[in-house]
mmCIF file of C-alpha atoms and ligand atoms in Angstrom:
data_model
loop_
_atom_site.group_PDB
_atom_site.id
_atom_site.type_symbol
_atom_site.label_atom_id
_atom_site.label_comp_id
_atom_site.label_asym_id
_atom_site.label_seq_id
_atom_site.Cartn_x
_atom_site.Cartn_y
_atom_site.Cartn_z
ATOM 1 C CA UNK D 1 0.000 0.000 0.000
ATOM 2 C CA UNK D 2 1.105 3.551 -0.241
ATOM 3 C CA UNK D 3 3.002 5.136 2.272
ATOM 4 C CA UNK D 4 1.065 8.791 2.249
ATOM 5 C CA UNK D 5 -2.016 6.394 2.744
ATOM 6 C CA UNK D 6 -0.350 4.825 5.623
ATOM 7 C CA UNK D 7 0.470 7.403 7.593
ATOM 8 C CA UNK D 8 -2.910 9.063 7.231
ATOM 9 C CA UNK D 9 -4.983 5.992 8.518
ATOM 10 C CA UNK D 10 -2.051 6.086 11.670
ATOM 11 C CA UNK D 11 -2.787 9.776 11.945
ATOM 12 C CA UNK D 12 -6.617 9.689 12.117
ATOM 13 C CA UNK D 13 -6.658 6.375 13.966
ATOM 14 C CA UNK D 14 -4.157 8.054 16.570
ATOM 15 C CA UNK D 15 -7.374 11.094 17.425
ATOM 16 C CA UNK D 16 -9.306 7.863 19.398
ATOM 17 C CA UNK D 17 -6.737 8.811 21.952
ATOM 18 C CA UNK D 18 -6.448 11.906 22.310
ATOM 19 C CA UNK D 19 -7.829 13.292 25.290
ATOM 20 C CA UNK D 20 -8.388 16.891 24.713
ATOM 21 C CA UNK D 21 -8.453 19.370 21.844
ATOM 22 C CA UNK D 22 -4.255 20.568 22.392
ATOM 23 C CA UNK D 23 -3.661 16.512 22.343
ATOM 24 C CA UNK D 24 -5.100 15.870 18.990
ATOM 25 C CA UNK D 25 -2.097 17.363 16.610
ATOM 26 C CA UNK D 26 0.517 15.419 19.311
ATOM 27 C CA UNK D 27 -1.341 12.374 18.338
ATOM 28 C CA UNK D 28 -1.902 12.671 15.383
ATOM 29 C CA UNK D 29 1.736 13.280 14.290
ATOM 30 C CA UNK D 30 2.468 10.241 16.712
ATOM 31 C CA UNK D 31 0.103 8.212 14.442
ATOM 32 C CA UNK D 32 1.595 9.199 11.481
ATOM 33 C CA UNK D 33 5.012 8.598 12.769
ATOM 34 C CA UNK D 34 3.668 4.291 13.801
ATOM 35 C CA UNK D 35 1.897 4.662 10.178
ATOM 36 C CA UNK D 36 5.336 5.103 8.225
ATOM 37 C CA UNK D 37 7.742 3.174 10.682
ATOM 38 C CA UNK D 38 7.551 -0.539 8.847
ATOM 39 C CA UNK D 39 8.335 0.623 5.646
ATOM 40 C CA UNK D 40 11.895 1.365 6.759
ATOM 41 C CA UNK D 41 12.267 -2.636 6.152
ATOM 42 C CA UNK D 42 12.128 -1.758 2.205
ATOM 43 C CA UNK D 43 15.998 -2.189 1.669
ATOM 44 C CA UNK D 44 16.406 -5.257 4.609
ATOM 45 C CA UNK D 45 13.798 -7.896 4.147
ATOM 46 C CA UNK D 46 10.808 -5.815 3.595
ATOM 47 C CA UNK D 47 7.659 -6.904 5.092
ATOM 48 C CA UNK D 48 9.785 -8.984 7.370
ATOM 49 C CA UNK D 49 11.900 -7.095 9.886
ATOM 50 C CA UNK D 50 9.021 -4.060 10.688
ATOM 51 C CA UNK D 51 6.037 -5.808 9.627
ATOM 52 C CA UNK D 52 5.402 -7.739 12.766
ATOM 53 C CA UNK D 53 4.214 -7.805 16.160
ATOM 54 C CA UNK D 54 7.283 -7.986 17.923
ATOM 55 C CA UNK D 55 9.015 -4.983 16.009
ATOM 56 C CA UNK D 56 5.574 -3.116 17.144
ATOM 57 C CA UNK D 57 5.964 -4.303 20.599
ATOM 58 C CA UNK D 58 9.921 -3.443 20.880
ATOM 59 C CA UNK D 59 9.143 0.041 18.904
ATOM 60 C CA UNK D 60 6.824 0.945 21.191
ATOM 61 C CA UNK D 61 8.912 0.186 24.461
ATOM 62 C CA UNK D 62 11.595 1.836 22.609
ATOM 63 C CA UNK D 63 9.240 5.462 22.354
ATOM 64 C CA UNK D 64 7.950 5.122 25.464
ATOM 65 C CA UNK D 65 11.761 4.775 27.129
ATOM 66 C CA UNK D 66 12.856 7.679 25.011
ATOM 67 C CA UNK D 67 9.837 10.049 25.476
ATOM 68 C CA UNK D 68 10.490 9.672 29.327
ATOM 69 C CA UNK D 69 14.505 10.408 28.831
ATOM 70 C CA UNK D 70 12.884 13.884 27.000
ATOM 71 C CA UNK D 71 12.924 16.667 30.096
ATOM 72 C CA UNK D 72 9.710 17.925 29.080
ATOM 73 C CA UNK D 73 6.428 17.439 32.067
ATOM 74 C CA UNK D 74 4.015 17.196 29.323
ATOM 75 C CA UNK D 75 4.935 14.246 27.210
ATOM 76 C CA UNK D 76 5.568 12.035 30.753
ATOM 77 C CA UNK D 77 1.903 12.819 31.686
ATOM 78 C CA UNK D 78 0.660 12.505 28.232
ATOM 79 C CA UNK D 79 3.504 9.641 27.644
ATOM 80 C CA UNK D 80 0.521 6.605 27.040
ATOM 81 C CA UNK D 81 -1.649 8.431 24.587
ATOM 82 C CA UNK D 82 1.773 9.013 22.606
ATOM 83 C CA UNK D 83 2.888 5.902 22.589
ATOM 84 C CA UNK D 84 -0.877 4.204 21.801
ATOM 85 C CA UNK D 85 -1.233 6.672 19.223
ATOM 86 C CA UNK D 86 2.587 5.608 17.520
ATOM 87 C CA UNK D 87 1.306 1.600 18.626
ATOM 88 C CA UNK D 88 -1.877 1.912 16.753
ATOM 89 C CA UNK D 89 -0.637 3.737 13.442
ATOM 90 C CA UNK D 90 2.145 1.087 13.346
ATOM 91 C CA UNK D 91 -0.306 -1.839 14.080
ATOM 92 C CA UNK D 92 -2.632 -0.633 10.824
ATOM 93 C CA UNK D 93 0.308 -0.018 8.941
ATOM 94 C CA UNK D 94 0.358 -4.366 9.323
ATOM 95 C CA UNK D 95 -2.881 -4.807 8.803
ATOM 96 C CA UNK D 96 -3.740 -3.030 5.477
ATOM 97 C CA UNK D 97 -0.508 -4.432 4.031
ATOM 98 C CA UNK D 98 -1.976 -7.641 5.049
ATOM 99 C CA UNK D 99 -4.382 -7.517 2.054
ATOM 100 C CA UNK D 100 -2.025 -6.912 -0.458
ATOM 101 C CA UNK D 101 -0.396 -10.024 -2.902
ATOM 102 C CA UNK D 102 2.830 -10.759 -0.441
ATOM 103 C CA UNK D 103 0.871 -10.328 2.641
ATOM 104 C CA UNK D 104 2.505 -9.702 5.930
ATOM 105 C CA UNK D 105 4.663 -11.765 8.057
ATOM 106 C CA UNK D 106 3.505 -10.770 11.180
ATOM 107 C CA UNK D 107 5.497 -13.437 13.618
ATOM 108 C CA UNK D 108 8.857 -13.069 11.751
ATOM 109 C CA UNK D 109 11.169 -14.450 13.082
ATOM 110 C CA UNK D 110 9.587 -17.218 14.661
ATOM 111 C CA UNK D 111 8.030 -18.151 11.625
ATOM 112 C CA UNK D 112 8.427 -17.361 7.584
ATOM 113 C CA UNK D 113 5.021 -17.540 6.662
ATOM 114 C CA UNK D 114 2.936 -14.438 5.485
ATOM 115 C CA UNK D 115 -0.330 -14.082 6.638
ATOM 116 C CA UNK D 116 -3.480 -11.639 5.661
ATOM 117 C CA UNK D 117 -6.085 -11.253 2.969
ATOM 118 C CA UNK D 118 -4.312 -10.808 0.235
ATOM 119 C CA UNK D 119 -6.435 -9.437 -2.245
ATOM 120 C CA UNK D 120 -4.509 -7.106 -4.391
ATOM 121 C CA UNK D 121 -0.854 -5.543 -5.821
ATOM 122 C CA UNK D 122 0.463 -3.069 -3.411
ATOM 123 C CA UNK D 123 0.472 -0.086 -5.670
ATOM 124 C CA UNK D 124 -3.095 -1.117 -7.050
ATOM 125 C CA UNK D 125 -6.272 1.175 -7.193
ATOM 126 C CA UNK D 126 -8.253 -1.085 -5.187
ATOM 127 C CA UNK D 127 -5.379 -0.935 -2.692
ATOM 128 C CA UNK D 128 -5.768 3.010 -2.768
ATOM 129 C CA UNK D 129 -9.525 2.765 -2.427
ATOM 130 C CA UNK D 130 -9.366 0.170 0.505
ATOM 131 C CA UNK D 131 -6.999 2.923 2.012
ATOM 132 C CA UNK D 132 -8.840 5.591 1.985
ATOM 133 C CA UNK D 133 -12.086 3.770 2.599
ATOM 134 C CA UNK D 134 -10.606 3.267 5.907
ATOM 135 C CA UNK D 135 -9.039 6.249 6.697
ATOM 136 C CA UNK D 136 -12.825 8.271 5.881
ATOM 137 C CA UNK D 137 -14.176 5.566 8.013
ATOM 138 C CA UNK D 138 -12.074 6.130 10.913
ATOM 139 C CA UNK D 139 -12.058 10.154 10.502
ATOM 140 C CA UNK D 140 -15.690 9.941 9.875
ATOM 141 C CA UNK D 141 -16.122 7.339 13.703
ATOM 142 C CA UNK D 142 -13.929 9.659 15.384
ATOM 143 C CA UNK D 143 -15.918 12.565 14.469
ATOM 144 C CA UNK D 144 -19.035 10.618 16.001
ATOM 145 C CA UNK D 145 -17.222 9.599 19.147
ATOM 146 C CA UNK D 146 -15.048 12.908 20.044
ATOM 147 C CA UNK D 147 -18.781 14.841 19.198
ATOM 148 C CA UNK D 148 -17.284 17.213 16.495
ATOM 149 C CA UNK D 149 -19.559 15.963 14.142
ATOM 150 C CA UNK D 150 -22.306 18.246 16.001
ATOM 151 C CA UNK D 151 -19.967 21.326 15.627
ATOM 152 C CA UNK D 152 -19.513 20.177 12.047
ATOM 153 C CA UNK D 153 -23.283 20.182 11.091
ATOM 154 C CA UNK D 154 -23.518 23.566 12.922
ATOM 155 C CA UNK D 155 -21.514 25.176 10.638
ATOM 156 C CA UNK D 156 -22.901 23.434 7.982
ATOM 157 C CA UNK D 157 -26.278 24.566 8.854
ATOM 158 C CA UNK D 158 -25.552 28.094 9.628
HETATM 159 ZN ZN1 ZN W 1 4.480 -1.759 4.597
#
C-alpha cells in the first residue's frame, strides 16, 4: 500500500486517543510517525523485519523509554496516549498491508510464513480505495465519538 495512505490511517486512527483538543495534533503526528515506521524494512527484508508484532511491541517500548529520557512534564503525563497513538498507526500499517499479494509476516522471526487477505498488488487502485475507505471511516467514527460531528453540522447549517 502507499506510504502517504499509511500514515494518514495512523494519523486519524491516533485522534481515538487523544484526550483533549491541544492533544489531537501530538497524536496525530504520533500516528503518522507508527503509520510510516515498517516501511523502513524496504531495503532489509521488507515486510519482514518491521512488519510484525514484535518490532511493534519493541518500537513501542523503545518510544515510550525515550519520550520519558525527554525533560519535558508534558509528554511524561501525556507519555501513554503518545505511545498508543505511535502503537496503533504502526499496528494498521500491518494490517492493510496484510491484504495486499505478499501479505505480511507478522510473527517473523519465529516463523516465515505471510499471513493476511491478500487481495490485491500493493500499488493497485483497489489498494488506494481500501486505504482511503478506511481512513474516511475512521475520521468519519472519530468525528461521532469525540462529538465534532455536532460542531460540524452547525456550521454546515448556519
Ligand atoms: Zn508496509
Amino acid at each position: 500500500m502507499h506510504r502517504p495512505v499509511h500514515v494518514i490511517i495512523g494519523a486519524v486512527a491516533a485522534l481515538f486517543f487523544a484526550s483533549s483538543t491541544y492533544m489531537i495534533p501530538l497524536c496525530a503526528i504520533m500516528g503518522a510517525i507508527g503509520g510510516y515506521m515498517p516501511d523502513f524494512d524496504l531495503r532489509f527484508k521488507h515486510r519482514k523485519t518491521l512488519h510484525n508484532i514484535f518490532s511493534l511491541i519493541i518500537g513501542s517500548i523503545v518510544l515510550y523509554i525515550l519520550l520519558g529520557l525527554v525533560p519535558i512534564d508534558m509528554l511524561h503525563r501525556y507519555i501513554w496516549q503518545l505511545v498508543l497513538s505511535f502503537s496503533i498507526g504502526w499496528l494498521l500499517h500491518i494490517f492493510c498491508d496484510g491484504f495486499t499479494k505478499r501479505g505480511v509476516y507478522l510473527f517473523w522471526p519465529f516463523s516465515n510464513k505471510s499471513y493476511g487477505p491478500k487481495l490485491f498488488r500493493s500499488n493497485s487502485f483497489a489498494s488506494l480505495a481500501l486505504g482511503f475507505g478506511i481512513a474516511f471511516g475512521l475520521l468519519l467514527s472519530w468525528l461521532i465519538y469525540s462529538g465534532y460531528i455536532e460542531i460540524i453540522l452547525d456550521i454546515i447549517r448556519g
